Tab-separated table of C-alpha atoms and ligand atoms in Angstrom:
chain	number	residue	atom	x	y	z
A	1	UNK	CA	2.055	-21.031	5.537
A	2	UNK	CA	3.710	-18.618	7.979
A	3	UNK	CA	6.704	-16.797	6.576
A	4	UNK	CA	9.341	-15.392	8.865
A	5	UNK	CA	11.761	-12.871	7.432
A	6	UNK	CA	14.745	-12.390	9.709
A	7	UNK	CA	17.342	-9.661	9.327
A	8	UNK	CA	17.300	-9.728	5.538
A	9	UNK	CA	19.880	-7.377	4.048
A	10	UNK	CA	20.796	-6.996	0.412
A	11	UNK	CA	23.576	-4.942	-1.103
A	12	UNK	CA	24.104	-4.542	-4.832
A	13	UNK	CA	27.785	-3.712	-5.302
A	14	UNK	CA	28.259	-0.873	-2.857
A	15	UNK	CA	24.655	0.215	-2.587
A	16	UNK	CA	22.394	-1.263	0.058
A	17	UNK	CA	18.843	-2.053	-1.098
A	18	UNK	CA	17.616	-3.650	2.169
A	19	UNK	CA	18.901	-3.084	5.701
A	20	UNK	CA	18.110	-5.999	7.985
A	21	UNK	CA	14.374	-6.350	7.359
A	22	UNK	CA	12.330	-8.359	9.885
A	23	UNK	CA	8.781	-9.328	9.033
A	24	UNK	CA	6.467	-12.096	10.186
A	25	UNK	CA	3.764	-12.932	7.679
A	26	UNK	CA	0.871	-14.934	9.078
A	27	UNK	CA	-0.637	-17.876	7.325
A	28	UNK	CA	-3.536	-16.818	5.110
A	29	UNK	CA	-2.817	-13.135	5.497
A	30	UNK	CA	-2.708	-10.633	2.656
A	31	UNK	CA	0.145	-8.323	3.433
A	32	UNK	CA	0.878	-5.168	1.446
A	33	UNK	CA	4.451	-4.019	0.899
A	34	UNK	CA	4.026	-0.314	0.275
A	35	UNK	CA	6.727	2.186	-0.529
A	36	UNK	CA	7.984	4.604	-3.151
A	37	UNK	CA	9.973	3.475	-6.155
A	38	UNK	CA	13.424	2.243	-5.130
A	39	UNK	CA	12.478	1.466	-1.520
A	40	UNK	CA	13.336	-2.226	-1.929
A	41	UNK	CA	9.913	-3.840	-2.436
A	42	UNK	CA	10.819	-5.916	-5.480
A	43	UNK	CA	14.140	-6.932	-3.967
A	44	UNK	CA	12.389	-8.232	-0.849
A	45	UNK	CA	9.800	-10.097	-2.916
A	46	UNK	CA	12.451	-11.696	-5.127
A	47	UNK	CA	14.362	-12.793	-2.039
A	48	UNK	CA	11.215	-14.403	-0.601
A	49	UNK	CA	10.723	-16.174	-3.928
A	50	UNK	CA	14.319	-17.367	-4.040
A	51	UNK	CA	14.998	-15.491	-7.282
A	52	UNK	CA	17.614	-13.424	-5.463
A	53	UNK	CA	19.818	-14.391	-2.548
A	54	UNK	CA	20.158	-12.051	0.418
A	55	UNK	CA	23.530	-10.672	1.500
A	56	UNK	CA	22.574	-11.737	5.017
A	57	UNK	CA	19.541	-12.891	6.946
A	58	UNK	CA	17.171	-15.830	6.785
A	59	UNK	CA	13.702	-16.720	5.605
A	60	UNK	CA	11.552	-19.445	7.090
A	61	UNK	CA	8.542	-21.018	5.406
A	62	UNK	CA	6.833	-22.455	8.451
A	63	UNK	CA	9.605	-24.199	10.396
A	64	UNK	CA	11.592	-24.759	7.243
A	65	UNK	CA	14.674	-22.631	6.542
A	66	UNK	CA	13.964	-21.611	2.953
A	67	UNK	CA	17.432	-20.155	2.467
A	68	UNK	CA	18.684	-23.473	1.138
A	69	UNK	CA	15.637	-24.132	-1.058
A	70	UNK	CA	15.405	-23.454	-4.769
A	71	UNK	CA	12.664	-21.413	-6.372
A	72	UNK	CA	10.839	-24.608	-7.391
A	73	UNK	CA	11.104	-26.118	-3.942
A	74	UNK	CA	9.646	-23.016	-2.330
A	75	UNK	CA	6.438	-23.432	-4.340
A	76	UNK	CA	5.724	-19.737	-4.773
A	77	UNK	CA	3.253	-18.279	-7.224
A	78	UNK	CA	4.502	-15.074	-8.831
A	79	UNK	CA	2.682	-12.346	-10.758
A	80	UNK	CA	4.639	-9.413	-12.164
A	81	UNK	CA	3.583	-6.007	-13.354
A	82	UNK	CA	4.314	-6.822	-16.956
A	83	UNK	CA	2.335	-9.739	-18.204
A	84	UNK	CA	4.691	-12.604	-18.509
A	85	UNK	CA	2.267	-14.856	-20.356
A	86	UNK	CA	3.561	-17.035	-23.176
A	87	UNK	CA	2.219	-15.341	-26.262
A	88	UNK	CA	2.266	-18.401	-28.473
A	89	UNK	CA	0.226	-20.479	-26.001
A	90	UNK	CA	-3.505	-20.392	-25.411
A	91	UNK	CA	-4.848	-19.078	-22.144
A	92	UNK	CA	-5.564	-22.637	-20.983
A	93	UNK	CA	-2.029	-23.789	-21.845
A	94	UNK	CA	-0.593	-20.796	-20.020
A	95	UNK	CA	-2.515	-21.711	-16.888
A	96	UNK	CA	-1.573	-25.384	-17.248
A	97	UNK	CA	2.102	-24.641	-17.772
A	98	UNK	CA	3.378	-25.010	-14.214
A	99	UNK	CA	1.687	-28.410	-13.900
A	100	UNK	CA	2.556	-29.659	-17.380
A	101	UNK	CA	6.302	-29.130	-16.877
A	102	UNK	CA	6.448	-31.096	-13.631
A	103	UNK	CA	8.513	-34.277	-13.627
A	104	UNK	CA	6.397	-37.220	-14.720
A	105	UNK	CA	6.013	-38.681	-11.241
A	106	UNK	CA	4.515	-35.485	-9.808
A	107	UNK	CA	2.571	-34.477	-12.869
A	108	UNK	CA	-1.215	-34.776	-12.649
A	109	UNK	CA	-2.955	-36.661	-15.453
A	110	UNK	CA	-4.018	-34.739	-18.522
A	111	UNK	CA	-7.642	-34.918	-17.482
A	112	UNK	CA	-6.783	-33.699	-14.015
A	113	UNK	CA	-4.813	-30.748	-15.421
A	114	UNK	CA	-7.718	-29.851	-17.718
A	115	UNK	CA	-10.105	-29.996	-14.781
A	116	UNK	CA	-7.929	-27.711	-12.664
A	117	UNK	CA	-7.408	-25.245	-15.483
A	118	UNK	CA	-11.157	-25.011	-16.030
A	119	UNK	CA	-11.704	-24.479	-12.312
A	120	UNK	CA	-9.093	-21.724	-12.153
A	121	UNK	CA	-10.399	-19.967	-15.258
A	122	UNK	CA	-13.822	-19.964	-13.635
A	123	UNK	CA	-12.329	-18.532	-10.477
A	124	UNK	CA	-10.799	-15.605	-12.381
A	125	UNK	CA	-14.014	-15.247	-14.396
A	126	UNK	CA	-12.490	-16.212	-17.713
A	127	UNK	CA	-14.255	-19.547	-18.064
A	128	UNK	CA	-14.883	-19.193	-21.790
A	129	UNK	CA	-11.473	-17.733	-22.680
A	130	UNK	CA	-9.349	-20.888	-22.495
A	131	UNK	CA	-8.903	-21.142	-26.258
A	132	UNK	CA	-7.813	-17.552	-26.792
A	133	UNK	CA	-4.283	-16.253	-27.066
A	134	UNK	CA	-2.929	-13.522	-24.748
A	135	UNK	CA	-2.895	-11.037	-27.629
A	136	UNK	CA	-6.681	-11.333	-27.802
A	137	UNK	CA	-7.189	-10.216	-24.197
A	138	UNK	CA	-7.310	-6.850	-22.463
A	139	UNK	CA	-4.592	-5.936	-19.961
A	140	UNK	CA	-6.850	-6.676	-17.016
A	141	UNK	CA	-7.810	-10.061	-18.452
A	142	UNK	CA	-4.160	-10.955	-18.993
A	143	UNK	CA	-3.374	-10.234	-15.368
A	144	UNK	CA	-6.261	-12.430	-14.317
A	145	UNK	CA	-4.786	-15.230	-16.444
A	146	UNK	CA	-1.390	-14.573	-14.837
A	147	UNK	CA	-2.997	-14.980	-11.430
A	148	UNK	CA	-4.725	-18.216	-12.470
A	149	UNK	CA	-1.378	-19.502	-13.715
A	150	UNK	CA	0.302	-18.602	-10.435
A	151	UNK	CA	-2.443	-20.392	-8.490
A	152	UNK	CA	-2.290	-23.523	-10.647
A	153	UNK	CA	0.764	-24.929	-8.874
A	154	UNK	CA	-0.992	-24.660	-5.497
A	155	UNK	CA	1.606	-22.270	-4.156
A	156	UNK	CA	2.427	-22.026	-0.484
A	157	UNK	CA	2.635	-18.303	-0.937
A	158	UNK	CA	1.481	-15.918	-3.615
A	159	UNK	CA	3.798	-13.030	-4.492
A	160	UNK	CA	2.378	-10.157	-6.503
A	161	UNK	CA	4.665	-7.370	-7.700
A	162	UNK	CA	2.565	-4.372	-8.726
A	163	UNK	CA	0.344	-6.694	-10.736
A	164	UNK	CA	-2.060	-3.908	-11.707
A	165	UNK	CA	0.566	-1.199	-12.122
A	166	UNK	CA	0.298	-1.034	-15.900
A	167	UNK	CA	-3.502	-0.868	-16.020
A	168	UNK	CA	-5.711	2.187	-16.068
A	169	UNK	CA	-7.285	3.518	-12.891
A	170	UNK	CA	-10.785	2.100	-13.322
A	171	UNK	CA	-9.573	-1.404	-14.184
A	172	UNK	CA	-7.125	-1.332	-11.280
A	173	UNK	CA	-9.899	-0.512	-8.872
A	174	UNK	CA	-12.075	-3.350	-10.107
A	175	UNK	CA	-9.216	-5.835	-10.008
A	176	UNK	CA	-8.309	-4.779	-6.488
A	177	UNK	CA	-11.746	-5.725	-5.150
A	178	UNK	CA	-11.745	-8.839	-7.240
A	179	UNK	CA	-8.334	-9.905	-5.900
A	180	UNK	CA	-9.525	-9.420	-2.345
A	181	UNK	CA	-12.521	-11.657	-3.060
A	182	UNK	CA	-10.313	-14.350	-4.597
A	183	UNK	CA	-7.997	-14.136	-1.620
A	184	UNK	CA	-10.875	-14.569	0.792
A	185	UNK	CA	-12.049	-17.601	-1.185
A	186	UNK	CA	-8.705	-19.332	-1.552
A	187	UNK	CA	-6.992	-18.201	1.651
A	188	UNK	CA	-3.472	-18.100	0.224
A	189	UNK	CA	-0.747	-16.351	2.153
A	190	UNK	CA	-0.187	-13.386	-0.133
A	191	UNK	CA	2.408	-10.635	-0.366
A	192	UNK	CA	1.250	-7.754	-2.529
A	193	UNK	CA	3.728	-5.074	-3.601
A	194	UNK	CA	2.468	-1.639	-4.547
A	195	UNK	CA	3.515	1.992	-4.501
A	196	UNK	CA	-0.165	2.970	-4.479
A	197	UNK	CA	-1.378	3.754	-0.963
A	198	UNK	CA	-5.063	3.454	-1.848
A	199	UNK	CA	-4.465	0.014	-3.237
A	200	UNK	CA	-2.549	-1.034	-0.114
A	201	UNK	CA	-5.121	0.454	2.278
A	202	UNK	CA	-8.042	-1.165	0.546
A	203	UNK	CA	-6.535	-4.607	-0.039
A	204	UNK	CA	-4.279	-5.441	2.847
A	205	UNK	CA	-4.869	-7.130	6.173
A	206	UNK	CA	-1.636	-5.478	7.255
A	207	UNK	CA	0.714	-3.080	5.537
A	208	UNK	CA	4.487	-2.851	5.798
A	209	UNK	CA	5.619	0.616	4.737
A	210	UNK	CA	9.109	0.585	3.264
A	211	UNK	CA	11.428	3.545	3.028
A	212	UNK	CA	14.980	3.241	1.737
A	213	UNK	CA	15.286	-0.446	2.446
A	214	UNK	CA	13.731	-0.362	5.917
A	215	UNK	CA	10.263	-1.101	7.228
A	216	UNK	CA	9.153	2.157	8.815
A	217	UNK	CA	5.871	0.804	10.072
A	218	UNK	CA	3.931	-2.432	10.114
A	219	UNK	CA	0.260	-2.329	10.984
A	220	UNK	CA	-3.354	-2.673	9.966
A	221	UNK	CA	-4.562	-0.022	7.497
A	222	UNK	CA	-6.373	2.002	10.197
A	223	UNK	CA	-3.223	2.150	12.259
A	224	UNK	CA	-1.058	3.214	9.352
A	225	UNK	CA	-3.501	5.947	8.383
A	226	UNK	CA	-4.486	7.219	11.829
A	227	UNK	CA	-1.251	6.700	13.731
A	228	UNK	CA	1.646	7.042	11.302
A	229	UNK	CA	4.846	6.096	13.086
A	230	UNK	CA	7.143	8.485	11.239
A	231	UNK	CA	7.062	11.714	9.258
A	232	UNK	CA	7.796	9.619	6.200
A	233	UNK	CA	4.726	7.427	6.703
A	234	UNK	CA	2.493	10.416	7.423
A	235	UNK	CA	3.675	12.193	4.301
A	236	UNK	CA	3.452	9.104	2.130
A	237	UNK	CA	0.002	7.874	3.194
A	238	UNK	CA	-2.928	10.100	2.397
A	239	UNK	CA	-2.763	13.843	1.903
A	240	UNK	CA	-1.224	16.109	4.476
A	241	UNK	CA	0.361	19.450	5.187
A	242	UNK	CA	3.699	19.552	6.924
A	243	UNK	CA	3.961	22.428	9.373
A	244	UNK	CA	6.991	23.550	11.410
A	245	UNK	CA	6.043	23.663	15.099
A	246	UNK	CA	7.599	24.156	18.505
A	247	UNK	CA	7.039	22.172	21.679
A	248	UNK	CA	7.330	24.208	24.870
A	249	UNK	CA	6.117	23.402	28.367
A	250	UNK	CA	3.950	20.538	27.188
A	251	UNK	CA	2.218	22.618	24.544
A	252	UNK	CA	2.472	22.609	20.762
A	253	UNK	CA	2.775	25.998	19.078
A	254	UNK	CA	2.599	26.959	15.432
A	255	UNK	CA	3.603	30.489	14.528
A	256	UNK	CA	3.536	31.330	18.236
A	257	UNK	CA	-0.056	30.134	18.647
A	258	UNK	CA	-0.694	27.316	21.117
A	259	UNK	CA	-2.913	24.779	19.367
A	260	UNK	CA	-4.681	23.662	22.523
A	261	UNK	CA	-3.597	20.067	22.634
A	262	UNK	CA	-1.150	18.658	25.014
A	263	UNK	CA	2.283	17.463	24.052
A	264	UNK	CA	3.021	15.393	27.117
A	265	UNK	CA	5.929	13.107	26.436
A	266	UNK	CA	7.447	15.228	23.699
A	267	UNK	CA	10.728	17.013	24.441
A	268	UNK	CA	10.801	20.801	24.235
A	269	UNK	CA	12.219	22.134	20.996
A	270	UNK	CA	11.492	22.171	17.277
A	271	UNK	CA	8.989	19.656	15.957
A	272	UNK	CA	6.998	18.919	12.834
A	273	UNK	CA	3.245	18.823	12.739
A	274	UNK	CA	1.357	16.846	10.097
A	275	UNK	CA	-2.310	17.440	9.472
A	276	UNK	CA	-4.737	16.115	6.861
A	277	UNK	CA	-6.981	18.514	4.916
A	278	UNK	CA	-10.159	16.946	6.347
A	279	UNK	CA	-8.836	17.588	9.852
A	280	UNK	CA	-8.579	21.320	9.290
A	281	UNK	CA	-11.674	23.378	10.035
A	282	UNK	CA	-12.497	27.040	9.515
A	283	UNK	CA	-12.899	28.927	12.765
A	284	UNK	CA	-13.510	32.397	14.135
A	285	UNK	CA	-10.356	34.010	15.450
A	286	UNK	CA	-9.874	32.897	19.009
A	287	UNK	CA	-7.980	30.617	21.278
A	288	UNK	CA	-6.105	27.936	19.348
A	289	UNK	CA	-6.945	29.441	15.978
A	290	UNK	CA	-4.267	29.812	13.347
A	291	UNK	CA	-4.635	32.894	11.226
A	292	UNK	CA	-3.641	33.013	7.608
A	293	UNK	CA	-4.509	34.122	4.116
A	294	UNK	CA	-6.106	31.922	1.479
A	295	UNK	CA	-3.674	31.710	-1.414
A	296	UNK	CA	-5.179	29.089	-3.690
A	297	UNK	CA	-8.191	26.878	-4.086
A	298	UNK	CA	-9.206	24.047	-6.305
A	299	UNK	CA	-11.995	21.551	-6.597
A	300	UNK	CA	-11.070	18.176	-5.105
A	301	UNK	CA	-13.861	15.666	-5.578
A	302	UNK	CA	-16.789	16.454	-3.276
A	303	UNK	CA	-14.989	19.293	-1.517
A	304	UNK	CA	-13.065	22.468	-2.261
A	305	UNK	CA	-9.431	22.295	-1.259
A	306	UNK	CA	-8.102	25.593	-0.023
A	307	UNK	CA	-4.487	26.514	0.663
A	308	UNK	CA	-3.925	28.892	3.532
A	309	UNK	CA	-0.554	30.550	4.143
A	310	UNK	CA	0.089	30.843	7.866
A	311	UNK	CA	2.699	32.822	9.788
A	312	UNK	CA	5.885	34.598	8.854
A	313	UNK	CA	7.126	31.549	6.930
A	314	UNK	CA	3.928	31.440	4.869
A	315	UNK	CA	3.585	27.764	5.693
A	316	UNK	CA	0.818	26.370	3.541
A	317	UNK	CA	-1.899	24.377	5.287
A	318	UNK	CA	-4.531	22.717	3.135
A	319	UNK	CA	-8.124	22.501	4.286
A	320	UNK	CA	-11.257	20.965	2.814
A	321	UNK	CA	-14.241	23.273	2.556
A	322	UNK	CA	-17.727	22.700	1.181
A	323	UNK	CA	-17.566	22.788	-2.609
A	324	UNK	CA	-20.085	25.633	-2.658
A	325	UNK	CA	-17.652	27.965	-0.916
A	326	UNK	CA	-15.786	30.076	-3.419
A	327	UNK	CA	-13.861	33.304	-3.717
A	328	UNK	CA	-11.791	32.905	-0.583
A	329	UNK	CA	-8.503	33.848	-2.225
A	330	UNK	CA	-6.736	36.808	-0.624
A	331	UNK	CA	-9.022	36.757	2.412
A	332	UNK	CA	-7.883	36.255	5.988
A	333	UNK	CA	-8.967	32.884	7.278
A	334	UNK	CA	-8.881	31.282	10.709
A	335	UNK	CA	-8.110	27.584	10.985
A	336	UNK	CA	-8.509	25.096	13.759
A	337	UNK	CA	-6.726	21.764	13.663
A	338	UNK	CA	-8.852	18.822	14.740
A	339	UNK	CA	-6.342	16.032	14.476
A	340	UNK	CA	-2.859	15.224	13.379
A	341	UNK	CA	0.537	14.148	14.612
A	342	UNK	CA	3.495	15.977	16.084
A	343	UNK	CA	6.964	14.522	15.588
A	344	UNK	CA	9.902	15.685	17.676
A	345	UNK	CA	13.370	15.745	16.157
A	346	UNK	CA	14.148	12.653	18.233
A	347	UNK	CA	11.402	10.766	16.379
A	348	UNK	CA	9.042	10.784	19.366
A	349	UNK	CA	5.475	11.235	18.211
A	350	UNK	CA	2.184	12.318	19.689
A	351	UNK	CA	-1.109	11.874	17.844
A	352	UNK	CA	-3.967	14.147	18.729
A	353	UNK	CA	-7.644	14.475	17.949
A	354	UNK	CA	-10.039	17.045	19.334
A	355	UNK	CA	-13.800	17.270	19.217
A	356	UNK	CA	-14.877	19.976	16.775
A	357	UNK	CA	-16.103	23.095	18.550
A	358	UNK	CA	-19.420	24.718	17.791
A	359	UNK	CA	-18.022	27.399	15.499
A	360	UNK	CA	-15.944	25.064	13.394
A	361	UNK	CA	-16.856	24.152	9.847
A	362	UNK	CA	-15.832	20.566	9.289
A	363	UNK	CA	-16.190	18.889	5.964
A	364	UNK	CA	-15.970	15.202	5.475
A	365	UNK	CA	-17.316	13.515	2.391
A	366	UNK	CA	-20.005	11.783	4.487
A	367	UNK	CA	-21.462	15.046	5.767
A	368	UNK	CA	-20.941	16.969	2.564
A	369	UNK	CA	-23.965	19.037	1.783
A	370	UNK	CA	-24.979	19.440	5.399
A	371	UNK	CA	-21.892	21.198	6.735
A	372	UNK	CA	-21.137	24.899	6.335
B	1	ADP	P1	11.195	-1.008	-5.606
B	1	ADP	O1	10.665	-2.308	-6.094
B	1	ADP	O2	10.666	-0.605	-4.279
B	1	ADP	O3	11.037	0.082	-6.613
B	1	ADP	P2	13.797	-2.284	-5.870
B	1	ADP	O4	13.793	-3.421	-4.926
B	1	ADP	O5	13.578	-2.591	-7.309
B	1	ADP	O6	12.786	-1.174	-5.366
B	1	ADP	O7	15.185	-1.534	-5.750
B	1	ADP	C1	15.758	-1.151	-4.532
B	1	ADP	C2	17.131	-0.556	-4.795
B	1	ADP	O8	18.017	-1.556	-5.266
B	1	ADP	C3	17.134	0.536	-5.832
B	1	ADP	O9	18.057	1.509	-5.458
B	1	ADP	C4	17.572	-0.189	-7.085
B	1	ADP	O10	18.230	0.695	-7.944
B	1	ADP	C5	18.527	-1.231	-6.553
B	1	ADP	N1	18.550	-2.441	-7.366
B	1	ADP	C6	17.494	-3.268	-7.580
B	1	ADP	N2	17.848	-4.317	-8.351
B	1	ADP	C7	19.160	-4.148	-8.646
B	1	ADP	C8	20.132	-4.896	-9.408
B	1	ADP	N3	19.806	-6.037	-10.004
B	1	ADP	N4	21.377	-4.405	-9.468
B	1	ADP	C9	21.720	-3.266	-8.855
B	1	ADP	N5	20.873	-2.513	-8.111
B	1	ADP	C10	19.611	-2.950	-8.012
B	2	MG	MG1	9.598	-2.769	-7.817
C-alpha cells in the first residue's frame, strides 16, 4: 500500500508540531522517521494512523483519501515503545485480540484465529509461549508479541513508534536485525520511528530526517550519511566536528589555510565545515595541512579518538588514530581532511572527498592494525 502524505501540518494550541510535511511512502518499503525528541515523529505517526487529526493536509492510502477514514477503517498495525499488551490475557489471546473483537460477519472462525495466532507466534519465534502471560516475558519478548498482535489484523501499514526504545542495547540490536528479517518475509509497508541513528541506518530502506516539524532530508541510508543535506543532518547523523570556515575565490579555508578542495558553486563568505573523525588523517606540515595541538584523547572502540585544537579559536577537530598511538597530548599535530561537507550561510552545500596522500595516516576500522 502506497501512502502519500501531503502538506500535513499540526498545531497544538499555539505551538506548531509539524509544518506542511510531504512524504511518499512506497508499497512494501520500510521507512525510518528519524529525529531528536520533540521533532514531531510521534505526531506524524499518529496522524497516519488516524489517532490524531492534522490541522491541514491530506493522507492517501493508495488512491483512497484516508482523511475521512477512522482508525479501524485504515487497518493500521501499531506498536508503541511501552508495551501495551493486556496483562490479564495470555500471549495467544493478546495476539488474537484484533481478530476476536471484529464484528461477527468479518470475524474468522475460532479455529482460523487459532491457526493464525500460531503462525504469527512462530514468525516472532515465540511458538511455545502462547499460554504465558505478559508478566512472564522479557521486554524483548513482549515487543515481539506486540508486533505479532499488530500483524494479526493483516494491516495495510505497520507503524512502529520507538518499539525498542525501552530495551537495553544488546537486545535492541538483535531485535533490529530480526525486524528487518520479518519485514523482508512479510513485505508490509512499514514506518519505523526512532531517535537512534544507528537503528535508522541499519533498518531503513529510506530515512526521513525530521527537525522541528520539518523533513530536512529524505534518502537512502548511504545518501543521508555521505551527503547530508543540512548542517542539522550532518551533526545529527554519525560523529562529526563542526569547524568555522571561509569560502574565498572558490577555495575553502580554515584558520587561513586553504584545504585544497574546490568550493565551486559556493558563495564567498563565512561557511561551516563538517568532518567525521575517520575522515581526518595525521599529516606532515605542508600544503593543505591544518596545524593544531592535541588536547585530549580517549579510546573509542578499535581506534583512539584524539581532539586537536586548531587556530586562534581553538576549534576542536576530532580524529581517529590507531589505538596503539598514545601520549599525543600537548604535542603539535598536523591534520589533513579527506572528506566532509561545507555549508554556506545560504544553505548551499558542497561535499568533498580526496584520495589520501602518501604521508597520511588513515584509520578505518577495516584497516585497523595495518595503518600507522
Ligand atoms: P517526537 O515523537 O519526535 O519526540 P512529538 O510528535 O511527540 O515528537 O512532539 C512534537 C511536538 O509537539 C513537541 O513539541 C511536543 O511537545 C508537542 N506535542 C506532542 N503532543 C502534544 C499534545 N498532545 N499536546 C500538546 N503538544 C503536543
Ligand atoms: Mg515520540
